[in-house]
Structure formats: structure tokens, C-alpha cells
Coordinates of C-alpha atoms in Angstrom, one line a residue:
Chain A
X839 CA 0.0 0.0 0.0
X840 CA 1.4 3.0 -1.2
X841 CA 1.8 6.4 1.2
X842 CA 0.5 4.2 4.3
X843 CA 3.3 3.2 6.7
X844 CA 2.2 -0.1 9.1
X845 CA 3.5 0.6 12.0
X846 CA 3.8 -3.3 13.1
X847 CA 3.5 -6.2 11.3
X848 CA 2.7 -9.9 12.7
X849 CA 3.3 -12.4 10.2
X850 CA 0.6 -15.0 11.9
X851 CA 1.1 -17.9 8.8
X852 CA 1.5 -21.5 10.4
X853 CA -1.0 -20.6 13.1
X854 CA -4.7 -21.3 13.0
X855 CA -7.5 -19.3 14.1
X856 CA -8.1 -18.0 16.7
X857 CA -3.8 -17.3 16.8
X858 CA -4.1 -14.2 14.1
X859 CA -6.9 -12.6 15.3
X860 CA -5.5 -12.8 18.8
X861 CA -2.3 -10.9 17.2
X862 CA -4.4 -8.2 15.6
X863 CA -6.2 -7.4 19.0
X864 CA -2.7 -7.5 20.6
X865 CA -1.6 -5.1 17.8
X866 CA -4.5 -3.0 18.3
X867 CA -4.0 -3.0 22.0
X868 CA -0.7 -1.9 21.8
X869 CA -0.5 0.7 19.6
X870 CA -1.7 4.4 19.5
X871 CA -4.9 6.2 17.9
X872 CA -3.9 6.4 14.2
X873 CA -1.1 3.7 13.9
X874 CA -1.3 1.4 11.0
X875 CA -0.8 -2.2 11.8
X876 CA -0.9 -5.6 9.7
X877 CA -1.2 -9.7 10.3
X878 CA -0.6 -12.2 7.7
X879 CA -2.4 -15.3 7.9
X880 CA -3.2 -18.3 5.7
X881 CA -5.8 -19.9 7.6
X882 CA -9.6 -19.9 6.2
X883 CA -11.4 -19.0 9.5
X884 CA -9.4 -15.9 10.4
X885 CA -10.7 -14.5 6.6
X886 CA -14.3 -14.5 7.8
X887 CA -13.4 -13.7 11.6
X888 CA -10.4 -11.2 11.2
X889 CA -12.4 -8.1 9.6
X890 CA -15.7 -9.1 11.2
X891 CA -13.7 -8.1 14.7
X892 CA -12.4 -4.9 13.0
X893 CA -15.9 -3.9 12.5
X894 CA -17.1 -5.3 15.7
X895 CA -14.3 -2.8 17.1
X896 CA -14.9 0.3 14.9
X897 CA -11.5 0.4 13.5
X898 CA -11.0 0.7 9.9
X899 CA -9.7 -2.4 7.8
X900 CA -7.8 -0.5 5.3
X901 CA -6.8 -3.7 3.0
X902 CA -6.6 -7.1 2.6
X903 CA -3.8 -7.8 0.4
X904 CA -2.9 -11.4 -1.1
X905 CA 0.9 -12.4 -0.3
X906 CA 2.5 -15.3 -1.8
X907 CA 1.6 -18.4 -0.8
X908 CA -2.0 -18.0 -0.9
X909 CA -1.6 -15.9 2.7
X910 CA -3.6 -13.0 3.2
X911 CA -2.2 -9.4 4.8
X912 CA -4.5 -7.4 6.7
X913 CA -4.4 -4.0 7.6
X914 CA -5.7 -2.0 9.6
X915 CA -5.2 1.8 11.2
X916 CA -6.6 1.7 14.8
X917 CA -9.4 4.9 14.9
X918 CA -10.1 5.3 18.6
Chain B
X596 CA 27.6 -41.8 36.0
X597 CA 23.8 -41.2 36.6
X598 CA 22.7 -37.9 34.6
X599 CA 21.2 -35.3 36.0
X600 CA 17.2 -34.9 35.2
X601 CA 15.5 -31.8 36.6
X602 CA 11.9 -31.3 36.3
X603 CA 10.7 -27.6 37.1
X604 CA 7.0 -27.8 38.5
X605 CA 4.9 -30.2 40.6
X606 CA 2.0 -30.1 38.9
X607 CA -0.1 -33.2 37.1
X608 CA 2.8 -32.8 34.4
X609 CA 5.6 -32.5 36.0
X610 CA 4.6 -35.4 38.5
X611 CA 3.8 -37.4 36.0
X612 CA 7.1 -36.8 34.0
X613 CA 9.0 -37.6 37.4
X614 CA 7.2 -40.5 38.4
X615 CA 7.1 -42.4 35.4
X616 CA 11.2 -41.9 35.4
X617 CA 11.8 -43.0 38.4
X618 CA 10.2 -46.0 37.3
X619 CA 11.7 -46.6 34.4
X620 CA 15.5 -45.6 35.0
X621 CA 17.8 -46.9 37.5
X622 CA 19.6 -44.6 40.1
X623 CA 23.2 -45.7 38.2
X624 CA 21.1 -44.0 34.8
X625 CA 19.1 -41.3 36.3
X626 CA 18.8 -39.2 39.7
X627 CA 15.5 -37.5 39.3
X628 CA 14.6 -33.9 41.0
X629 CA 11.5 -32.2 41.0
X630 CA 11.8 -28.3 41.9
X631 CA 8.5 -26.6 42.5
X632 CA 7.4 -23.0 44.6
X633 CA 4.6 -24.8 46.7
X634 CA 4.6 -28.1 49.0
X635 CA 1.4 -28.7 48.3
X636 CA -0.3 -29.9 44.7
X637 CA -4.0 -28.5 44.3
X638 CA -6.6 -30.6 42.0
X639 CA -7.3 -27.7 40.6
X640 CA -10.7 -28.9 38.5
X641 CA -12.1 -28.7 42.2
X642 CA -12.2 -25.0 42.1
X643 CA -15.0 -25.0 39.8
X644 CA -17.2 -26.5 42.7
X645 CA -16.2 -24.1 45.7
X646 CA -18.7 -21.4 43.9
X647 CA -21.6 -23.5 44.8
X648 CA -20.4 -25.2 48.0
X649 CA -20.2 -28.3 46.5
X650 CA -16.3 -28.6 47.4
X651 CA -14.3 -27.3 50.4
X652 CA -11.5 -25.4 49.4
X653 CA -9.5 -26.8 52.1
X654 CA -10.1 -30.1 50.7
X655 CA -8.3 -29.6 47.3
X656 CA -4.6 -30.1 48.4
X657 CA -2.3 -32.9 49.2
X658 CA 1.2 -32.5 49.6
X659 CA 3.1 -33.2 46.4
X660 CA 6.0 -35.2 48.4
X661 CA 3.1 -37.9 49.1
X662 CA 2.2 -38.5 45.3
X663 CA 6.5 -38.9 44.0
X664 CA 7.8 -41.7 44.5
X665 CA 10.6 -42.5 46.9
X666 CA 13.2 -42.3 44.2
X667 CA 12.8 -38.3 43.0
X668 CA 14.1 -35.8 44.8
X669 CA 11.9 -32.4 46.1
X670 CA 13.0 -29.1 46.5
X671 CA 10.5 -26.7 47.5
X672 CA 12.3 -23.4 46.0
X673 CA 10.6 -21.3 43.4
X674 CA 13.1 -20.8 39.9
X675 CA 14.4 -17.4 39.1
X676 CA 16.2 -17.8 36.5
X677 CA 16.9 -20.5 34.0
X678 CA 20.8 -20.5 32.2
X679 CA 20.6 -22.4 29.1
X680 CA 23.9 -21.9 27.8
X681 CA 25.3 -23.3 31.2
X682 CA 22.5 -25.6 32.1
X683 CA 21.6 -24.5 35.7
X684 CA 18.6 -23.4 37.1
X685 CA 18.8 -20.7 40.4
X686 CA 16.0 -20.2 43.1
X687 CA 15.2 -17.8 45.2
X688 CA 17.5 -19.5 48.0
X689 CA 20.5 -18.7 45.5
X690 CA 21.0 -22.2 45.5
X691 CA 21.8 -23.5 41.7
X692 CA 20.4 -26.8 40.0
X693 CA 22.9 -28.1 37.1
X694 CA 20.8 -30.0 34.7
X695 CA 21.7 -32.7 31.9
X696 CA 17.9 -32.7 31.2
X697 CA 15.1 -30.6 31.7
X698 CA 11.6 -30.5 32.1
X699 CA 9.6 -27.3 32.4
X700 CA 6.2 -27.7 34.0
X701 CA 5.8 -24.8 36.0
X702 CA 2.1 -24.2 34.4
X703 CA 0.7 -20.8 34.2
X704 CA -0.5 -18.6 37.1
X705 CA -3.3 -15.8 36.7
X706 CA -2.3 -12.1 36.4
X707 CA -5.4 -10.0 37.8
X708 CA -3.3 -6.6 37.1
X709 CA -3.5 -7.0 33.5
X710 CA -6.4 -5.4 33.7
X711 CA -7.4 -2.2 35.3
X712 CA -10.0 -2.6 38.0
X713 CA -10.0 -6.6 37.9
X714 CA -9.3 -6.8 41.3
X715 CA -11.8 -4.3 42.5
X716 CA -14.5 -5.5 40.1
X717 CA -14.6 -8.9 38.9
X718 CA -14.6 -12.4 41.4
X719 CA -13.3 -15.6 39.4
X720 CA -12.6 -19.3 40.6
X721 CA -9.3 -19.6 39.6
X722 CA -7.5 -19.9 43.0
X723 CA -9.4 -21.3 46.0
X724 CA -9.0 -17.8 47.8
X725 CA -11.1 -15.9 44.9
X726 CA -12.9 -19.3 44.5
X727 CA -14.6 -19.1 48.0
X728 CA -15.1 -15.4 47.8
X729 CA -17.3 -15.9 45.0
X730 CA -19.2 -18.9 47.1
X731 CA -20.0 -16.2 49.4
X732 CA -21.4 -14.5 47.1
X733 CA -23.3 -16.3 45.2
X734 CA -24.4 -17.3 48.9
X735 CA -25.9 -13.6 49.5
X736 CA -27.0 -13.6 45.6
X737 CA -30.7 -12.7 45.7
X738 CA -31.5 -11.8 41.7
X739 CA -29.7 -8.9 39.3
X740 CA -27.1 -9.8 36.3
X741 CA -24.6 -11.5 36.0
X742 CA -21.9 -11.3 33.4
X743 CA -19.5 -14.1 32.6
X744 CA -16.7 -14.1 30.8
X745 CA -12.9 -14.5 29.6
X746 CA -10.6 -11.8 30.8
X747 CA -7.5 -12.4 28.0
X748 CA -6.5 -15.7 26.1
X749 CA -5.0 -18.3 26.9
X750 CA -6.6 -19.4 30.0
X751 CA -6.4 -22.1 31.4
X752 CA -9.1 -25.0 31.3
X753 CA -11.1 -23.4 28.5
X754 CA -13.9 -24.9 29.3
X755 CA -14.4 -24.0 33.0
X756 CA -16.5 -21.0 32.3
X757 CA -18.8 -22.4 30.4
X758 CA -19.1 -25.4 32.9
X759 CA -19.7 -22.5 35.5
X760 CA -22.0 -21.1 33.7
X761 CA -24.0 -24.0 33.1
X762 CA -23.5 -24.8 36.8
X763 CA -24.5 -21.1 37.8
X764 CA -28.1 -21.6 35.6
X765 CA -29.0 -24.6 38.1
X766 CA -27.6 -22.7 41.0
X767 CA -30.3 -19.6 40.7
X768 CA -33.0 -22.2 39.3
X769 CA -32.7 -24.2 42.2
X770 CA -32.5 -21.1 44.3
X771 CA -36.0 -20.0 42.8
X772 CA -34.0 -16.7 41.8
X773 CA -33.6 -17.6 37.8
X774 CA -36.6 -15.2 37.2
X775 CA -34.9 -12.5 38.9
X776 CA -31.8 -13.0 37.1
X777 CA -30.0 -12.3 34.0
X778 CA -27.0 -14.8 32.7
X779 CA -24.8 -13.1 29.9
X780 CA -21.9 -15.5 28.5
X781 CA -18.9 -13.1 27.1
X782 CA -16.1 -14.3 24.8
X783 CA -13.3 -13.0 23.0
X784 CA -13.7 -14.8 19.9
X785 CA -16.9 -14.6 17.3
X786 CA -18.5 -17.9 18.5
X787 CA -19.2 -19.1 22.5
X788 CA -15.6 -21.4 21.8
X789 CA -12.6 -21.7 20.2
X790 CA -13.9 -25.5 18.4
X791 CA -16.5 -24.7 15.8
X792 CA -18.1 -28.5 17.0
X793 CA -18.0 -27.6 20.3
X794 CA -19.6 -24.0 19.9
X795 CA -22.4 -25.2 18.3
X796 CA -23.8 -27.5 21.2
X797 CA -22.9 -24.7 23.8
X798 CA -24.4 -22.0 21.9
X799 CA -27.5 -24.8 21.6
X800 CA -27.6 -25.1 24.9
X801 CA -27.5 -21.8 25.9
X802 CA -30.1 -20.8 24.0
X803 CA -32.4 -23.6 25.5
X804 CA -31.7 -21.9 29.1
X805 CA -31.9 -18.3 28.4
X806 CA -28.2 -17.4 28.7
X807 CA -27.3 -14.4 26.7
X808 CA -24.2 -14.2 24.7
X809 CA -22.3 -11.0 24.0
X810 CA -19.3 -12.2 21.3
X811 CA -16.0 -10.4 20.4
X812 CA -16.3 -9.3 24.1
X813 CA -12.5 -8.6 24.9
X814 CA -11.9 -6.9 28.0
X815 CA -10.0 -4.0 28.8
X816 CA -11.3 -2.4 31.9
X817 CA -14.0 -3.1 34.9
X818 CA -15.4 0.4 36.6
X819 CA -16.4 -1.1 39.9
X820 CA -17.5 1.8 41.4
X821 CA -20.2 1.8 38.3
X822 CA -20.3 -1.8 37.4
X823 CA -19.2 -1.7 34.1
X824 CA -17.2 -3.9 32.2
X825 CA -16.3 -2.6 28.8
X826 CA -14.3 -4.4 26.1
X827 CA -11.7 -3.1 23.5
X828 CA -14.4 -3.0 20.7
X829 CA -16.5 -0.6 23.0
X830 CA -19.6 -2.9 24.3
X831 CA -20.2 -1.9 28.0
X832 CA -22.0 -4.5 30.2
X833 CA -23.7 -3.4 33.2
X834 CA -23.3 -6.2 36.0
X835 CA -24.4 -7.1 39.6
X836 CA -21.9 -9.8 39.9
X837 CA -18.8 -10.0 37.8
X838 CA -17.5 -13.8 36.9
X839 CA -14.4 -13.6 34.5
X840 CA -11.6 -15.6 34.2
X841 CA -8.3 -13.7 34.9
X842 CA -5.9 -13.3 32.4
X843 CA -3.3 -16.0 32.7
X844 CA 1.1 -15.5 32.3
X845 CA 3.7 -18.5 32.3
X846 CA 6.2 -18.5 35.7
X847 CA 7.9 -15.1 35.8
X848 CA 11.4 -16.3 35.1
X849 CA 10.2 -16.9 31.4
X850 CA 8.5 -14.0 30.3
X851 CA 11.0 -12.4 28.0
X852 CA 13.2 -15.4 28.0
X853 CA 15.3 -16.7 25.1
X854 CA 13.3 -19.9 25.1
X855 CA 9.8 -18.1 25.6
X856 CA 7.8 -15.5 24.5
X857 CA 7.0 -12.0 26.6
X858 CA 4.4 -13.6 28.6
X859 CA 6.3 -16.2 29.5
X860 CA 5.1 -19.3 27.2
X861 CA 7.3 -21.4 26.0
X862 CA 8.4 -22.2 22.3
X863 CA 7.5 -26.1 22.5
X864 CA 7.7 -27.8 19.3
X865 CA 4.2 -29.8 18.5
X866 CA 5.2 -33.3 18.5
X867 CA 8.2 -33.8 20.1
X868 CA 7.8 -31.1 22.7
X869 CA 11.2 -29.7 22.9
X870 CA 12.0 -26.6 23.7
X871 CA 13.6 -24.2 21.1
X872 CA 14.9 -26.9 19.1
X873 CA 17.3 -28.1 22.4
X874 CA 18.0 -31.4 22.5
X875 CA 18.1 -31.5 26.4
X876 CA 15.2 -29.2 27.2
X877 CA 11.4 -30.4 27.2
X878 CA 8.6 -28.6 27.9
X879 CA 4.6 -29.8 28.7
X880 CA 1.3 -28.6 30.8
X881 CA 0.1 -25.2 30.5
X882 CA 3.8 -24.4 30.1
X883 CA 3.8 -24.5 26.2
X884 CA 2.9 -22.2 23.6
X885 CA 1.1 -24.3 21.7
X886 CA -2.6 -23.7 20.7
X887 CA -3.8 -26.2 22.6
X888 CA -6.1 -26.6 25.6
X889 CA -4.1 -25.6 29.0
X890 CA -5.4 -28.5 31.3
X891 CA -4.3 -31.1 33.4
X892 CA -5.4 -33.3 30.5
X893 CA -3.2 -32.3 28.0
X894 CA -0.3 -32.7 30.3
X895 CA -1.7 -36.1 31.0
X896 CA -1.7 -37.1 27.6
X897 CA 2.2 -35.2 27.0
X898 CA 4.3 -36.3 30.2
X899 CA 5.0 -40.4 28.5
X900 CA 6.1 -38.8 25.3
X901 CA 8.4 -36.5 27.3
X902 CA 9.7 -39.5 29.5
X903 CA 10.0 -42.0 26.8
X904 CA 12.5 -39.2 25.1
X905 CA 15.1 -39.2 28.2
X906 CA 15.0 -42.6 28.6
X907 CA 16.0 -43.5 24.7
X908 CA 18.3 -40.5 25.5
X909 CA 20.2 -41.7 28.3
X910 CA 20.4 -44.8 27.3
X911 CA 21.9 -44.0 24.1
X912 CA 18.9 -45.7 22.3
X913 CA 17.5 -44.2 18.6
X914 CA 13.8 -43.0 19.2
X915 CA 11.6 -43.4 16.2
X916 CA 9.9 -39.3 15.9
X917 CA 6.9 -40.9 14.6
X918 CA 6.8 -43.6 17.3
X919 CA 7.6 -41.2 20.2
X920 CA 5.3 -38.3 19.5
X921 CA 2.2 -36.5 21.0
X922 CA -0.8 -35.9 18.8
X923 CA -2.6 -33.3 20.6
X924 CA -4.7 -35.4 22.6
X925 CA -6.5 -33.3 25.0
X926 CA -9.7 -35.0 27.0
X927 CA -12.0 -33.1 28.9
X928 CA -15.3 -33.2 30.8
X929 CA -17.7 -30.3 30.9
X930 CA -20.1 -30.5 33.6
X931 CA -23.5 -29.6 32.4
X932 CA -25.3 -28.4 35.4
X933 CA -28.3 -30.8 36.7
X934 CA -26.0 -33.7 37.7
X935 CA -25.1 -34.4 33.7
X936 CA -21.9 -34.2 31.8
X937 CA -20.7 -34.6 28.1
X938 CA -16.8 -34.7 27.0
X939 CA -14.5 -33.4 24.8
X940 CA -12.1 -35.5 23.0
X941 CA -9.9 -34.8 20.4
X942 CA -6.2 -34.4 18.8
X943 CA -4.4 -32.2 16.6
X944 CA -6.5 -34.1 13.3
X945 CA -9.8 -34.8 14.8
X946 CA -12.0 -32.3 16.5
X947 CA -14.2 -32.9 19.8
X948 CA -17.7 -34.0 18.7
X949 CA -19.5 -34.3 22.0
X950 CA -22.1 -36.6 23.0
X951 CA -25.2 -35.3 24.8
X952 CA -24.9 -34.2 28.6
X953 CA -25.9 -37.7 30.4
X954 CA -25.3 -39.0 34.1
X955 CA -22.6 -41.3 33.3
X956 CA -20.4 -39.3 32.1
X957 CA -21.1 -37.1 35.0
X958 CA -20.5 -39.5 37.4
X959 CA -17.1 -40.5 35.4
X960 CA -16.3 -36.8 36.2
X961 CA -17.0 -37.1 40.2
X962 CA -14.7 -40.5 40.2
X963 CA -12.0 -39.1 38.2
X964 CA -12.4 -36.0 40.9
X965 CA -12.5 -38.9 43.7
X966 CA -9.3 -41.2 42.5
X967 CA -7.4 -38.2 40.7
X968 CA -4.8 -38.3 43.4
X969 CA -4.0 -42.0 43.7
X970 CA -3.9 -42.7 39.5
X971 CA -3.2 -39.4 37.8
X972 CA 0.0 -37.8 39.4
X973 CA 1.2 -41.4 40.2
X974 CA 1.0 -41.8 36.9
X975 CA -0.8 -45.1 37.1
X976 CA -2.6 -44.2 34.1

């Protein structure tokens, strides 16, 4: 993603759900209003579950973009 | 000249791990040394009982030295610190362990100041302290809401709150306060459990006795003074009585150590269980970081493939990986309230599929409960 800086990434591959979503909420957690964080996962569950949460949580899912592998990056600025 | 085996923790796994040794090894192959922070070894699963006075919390204990056998050494000394490179392990009494082998074990304890106002605000079941402070109560308990929940993952016993909560619905029925009450279930995830089989007979079940669930519930503070728990996605739940399970850490010593991760859980390789790809170091129990159930069970099912390893090791003997491994294997009653249980029962390739609640498997629960202490940590089974 051009112009948008994460600010932490988790690479999450190799771990199945609920391990990434766990690692976005302990992103989330962690960082500051505004940030810009990612998790990469491979794992089916975690595409349905993962920007469900972000929704559920009212922060913005900025992209999902596919990595090789078949993997899926996530990111997501935290708004509040 | 024997080889040194130290095994940090005396709970079910690290008893097991020792027992089964000291069995199987000769003192001219092995001495064996257990080093753990208490005397005494809790059956934990009790806790779940104290709530509802069906358990005495002073009841729970034995004293670990009574379930080793005569062979393995115990040193009541909680670990500091843990020396890899130089393979000795220091407690608090500055006295230092050398180790040819090791065996971590030393479980998971709860960490209440995670979050703010958990102390102040919420009661839980996860020591027998907090567990008969919430007896008391749920003694005085006469009708409002009650929210249960998950206060961080992992925890340990995964099913336990849903167990109490199925336990708390006969409580205030049999009370003749149900009417007056209000159950809501919390969890972190988007489902009532981790196991997509499991989830949908507890979500079945809840539904059939009225207990509310409030999903992607992730707390991050408790207002006491307001009676408020609110989660990181912003839901605030109003509560009379407060039931969540505290979050859990590994032993202090490992959070942040080379072998673990910051909260202390440590990197445990899935079949084999060795730690950080050491050839000397195992680890087993709510210990691990693997994303498996952390329960007495699983330790169960881990401590023979740990023990088998030393033995081929000392010895000198080539172990087969796909002979000598653990497959997940995690068993575990949930009691269903109304004197009825079902069970979960799966490995890494086959999920749980549990059979409905029935009184057998209830009363397989209350003898496990009964002869834990002369077959489990004796390793007898």
C-alpha cells in the first residue's frame, strides 16, 4: 500500500484461528490512535473472523492484500 | 555416571514426568529432581465446585512429596532464572540446579493486574481464595445480572466458564432466583468457543436456558465503582456480579526469556515437545505455547512422550519421531449443570464431537475427581 506506513506487522502464517486474530487485538492493543498495523495469515477461519472483529471494534480495515503463498495481509489503522 | 534430570513444576505434568522416570531408570542412569514453589499440589478442577459449595476449598490439596515416589528428589524453592547456555537453574534461595535434562512444568498462574480494575471489580474461581469469595457470594445472591466471561487468552481449562456457567443456571434455578436473574456468556472470539463443533452444542444449549451471549467481548477495563465492564471493541456490560476468568502469564522467570515469549510461554515444538529446538530441554502442561487446551489433560496425555525421550536419550537408544510423539490429545469433561456431563475429546487431526450431557459421564467426572490423586499424578494411568 502505497503512502501508508504499518507501523507493526505480525506475520501469523503457520497458526490457525483463533492465533491471528488474537495478534491483531494484541496489535490493536498496543499501539496508538492512528497507527497502522498488519497480520498475515493463511488460515480460512481468520478471513471471515479477522475483519468481522475490525468492524465489531470500529476500527478501519484499510486492506486485505494477497501475499504469496495464498496468505492474506490485513491492515488495519486503529481509529479510537 | 547417573545424569542429572531436573523437572521444574509439581503439577499433574511435572509429576507425571517424574514418576514415570523413576520407574523406568535406574539410580546408576538417572537421579531425578523435582523443583516446584509450593509443598502442596492442588486438583485444581475442584475450584469449579467451591462457587456453589459443592467442594471445600480446604479439601483440594495434598502434599506433592506424598504422590512422588521414593526415588525423586523435592525441593520446594521457586526458579528465578533459567541458564541455558550453562545448564543450571537458580531459586530464590540462591542455590543453583545443574541440569543434563530438563523439564519445564511450571504451568501458568493468573495475572489479575493486567487489567485495570480486575481486582476491584470482577470475582473468578481460579485460586481457592477468589474461589470461595465468589461462594459467598453467590451465597448472598438474591436476583440482578450476571456477566460471565474471559478476561484475556489463553486461559487455562477453556472450558471451565462455560461449565460455570452451566453450573451457575442450576444454581439460581434451584435457588427460585432464575426469574430475577439475568446470565450473559462473554467471549473474545466470534462464537461461544474456540472449536467450531463444540460451539455449536454450547451455543445450543445456551439458548435452551436463556443465557445471553455477548461475542468479540474482549476486555480491557471493569469500573467497579459503576459496574461496568467494557471491552476493547467498545460494548459496556452493566453487572451485579462480575465472573471472569483472569488473564493467565507463564512463571515469571520466562516472560521475556530466550526460550519463551514475553508472557512467559514457551516455544514447544508440537510433537516432540522440545523446547527451542534443544535437544536436552522439554517442555509440557500449560507451560507450552502451543494452541492447545491448558489443562491437566493435556499434560496427561504429554508427560509419557516427554519421559520415553530421556530414557531413549540416556540410554543412548534411537527413538523413532513418529513412534515417540504426542498428537494433541486433549480430554475433557464439561459439567453440564443438573447432575449431567458430556466430553470433549480430540487431537491435533480430529476435532471434539460431544455426545449429549448424560449422568454417566457425570458421574465419570466425580470419580476421576474422587481417584485423581491416587492414579493421575502417580502416573498409574
Amino acid at each position: 500500500m502505497e503512502g501508508i506506513k504499518i507501523t507493526k506487522e505480525v506475520d501469523a502464517r503457520g497458526s490457525f484461528c483463533p492465533g491471528p486474530l488474537m495478534e491483531m487485538i494484541r496489535l490493536i492493543r498496543s499501539a496508538q490512535v492512528g497507527d497502522v498495523v498488519a497480520v498475515i495469515s493463511a488460515d480460512e477461519g481468520t478471513k471471515k473472523d479477522l475483519p468481522a472483529w475490525i468492524k465489531k471494534a470500529k476500527h478501519e480495515l484499510i486492506a486485505e492484500e494477497p501475499v504469496e503463498g495464498g496468505a492474506t495481509r490485513f491492515i488495519c489503522r486503529k481509529l479510537h | 555416571m547417573a545424569k542429572n534430570i531436573l523437572i521444574l513444576g509439581g503439577g499433574t505434568g511435572g509429576s507425571i514426568v517424574a514418576n514415570i522416570l523413576a520407574r523406568s531408570l535406574s539410580p546408576q542412569e538417572a537421579t531425578i529432581t523435582v523443583i516446584t514453589a509450593s509443598p502442596q499440589h492442588i486438583y485444581q478442577p475442584y475450584q469449579l465446585y467451591i462457587p456453589f459449595g459443592y467442594q471445600d476449598p480446604r479439601k483440594i490439596a495434598r502434599s506433592e512429596r506424598s504422590l512422588l515416589h521414593r526415588r525423586v528428589a523435592l525441593v520446594v524453592d521457586p526458579v528465578e532464572a533459567l541458564d541455558i547456555k550453562n545448564q543450571t537453574v537458580v531459586c530464590r534461595s540462591h542455590k543453583s540446579y545443574p541440569y543434563d535434562y530438563l523439564v519445564i512444568a511450571t504451568g501458568s498462574t493468573v495475572d489479575e493486574q493486567q487489567i485495570p480494575g480486575f481486582k476491584e471489580g470482577a470475582d473468578h474461581f481460579y485460586t481457592p481464595e477468589a474461589a470461595f469469595v465468589l461462594y459467598e457470594k453467590l451465597q448472598n445472591f438474591n436476583g440482578g445480572t450476571i456477566v460471565v466471561g474471559i478476561g484475556g487468552l489463553p486461559y487455562k481449562c477453556p472450558v471451565a466458564p462455560i461449565e460455570f456457567t452451566f453450573m451457575l443456571e442450576e444454581f439460581l434455578t434451584k435457588k427460585a432466583i432464575r426469574q430475577q436473574s439475568e446470565i450473559i456468556y462473554t467471549f473474545p472470539l466470534n462464537d461461544v468457543f474456540n472449536i467450531k463443533t463444540a460451539a455449536d452444542y454450547i451455543k445450543a444449549d445456551f439458548d435452551k436456558r436463556n443465557i445471553k451471549t455477548e461475542l468479540f467481548f474482549n476486555l480491557s477495563e471493569i469500573h467497579p465503582e459503576k459496574k461496568i465492564a467494557e471491552s476493547i471493541e467498545g460494548t459496556e456490560l452493566s453487572y451485579d456480579l462480575l465472573v471472569m476468568t483472569p488473564p493467565h502469564k507463564g512463571a515469571t522467570f520466562l516472560r521475556g526469556h530466550e526460550i519463551a515469549d514475553a508472557d512467559g510461554w514457551v516455544q514447544t515444538d508440537r510433537h516432540s515437545l522440545k523446547v527451542a529446538q534443544l535437544e536436552n530441554v522439554w517442555s509440557l502442561g500449560d507451560t507450552t505455547n502451543l494452541p492447545i487446551s491448558k489443562a491437566g489433560s493435556t499434560a496427561h496425555f504429554q508427560a509419557p512422550v516427554i519421559a520415553k525421550q530421556i530414557c531413549a536419550a540416556i540410554r543412548k537408544e534411537t527413538v523413532d519421531p513418529e513412534k515417540v510423539k504426542y498428537n494433541g490429545h486433549v480430554a475433557c469433561f464439561i459439567e453440564s449443570g443438573y447432575g449431567k456431563a458430556t466430553m470433549l475429546d480430540f487431537d491435533y487431526e480430529h476435532p471434539p464431537q460431544p455426545p449429549p450431557p448424560t449422568e454417566f459421564i457425570h458421574f465419570q467426572k466425580l470419580a476421576l475427581n474422587k481417584f485423581y490423586w491416587y492414579l493421575i499424578p502417580k502416573a498409574l494411568i
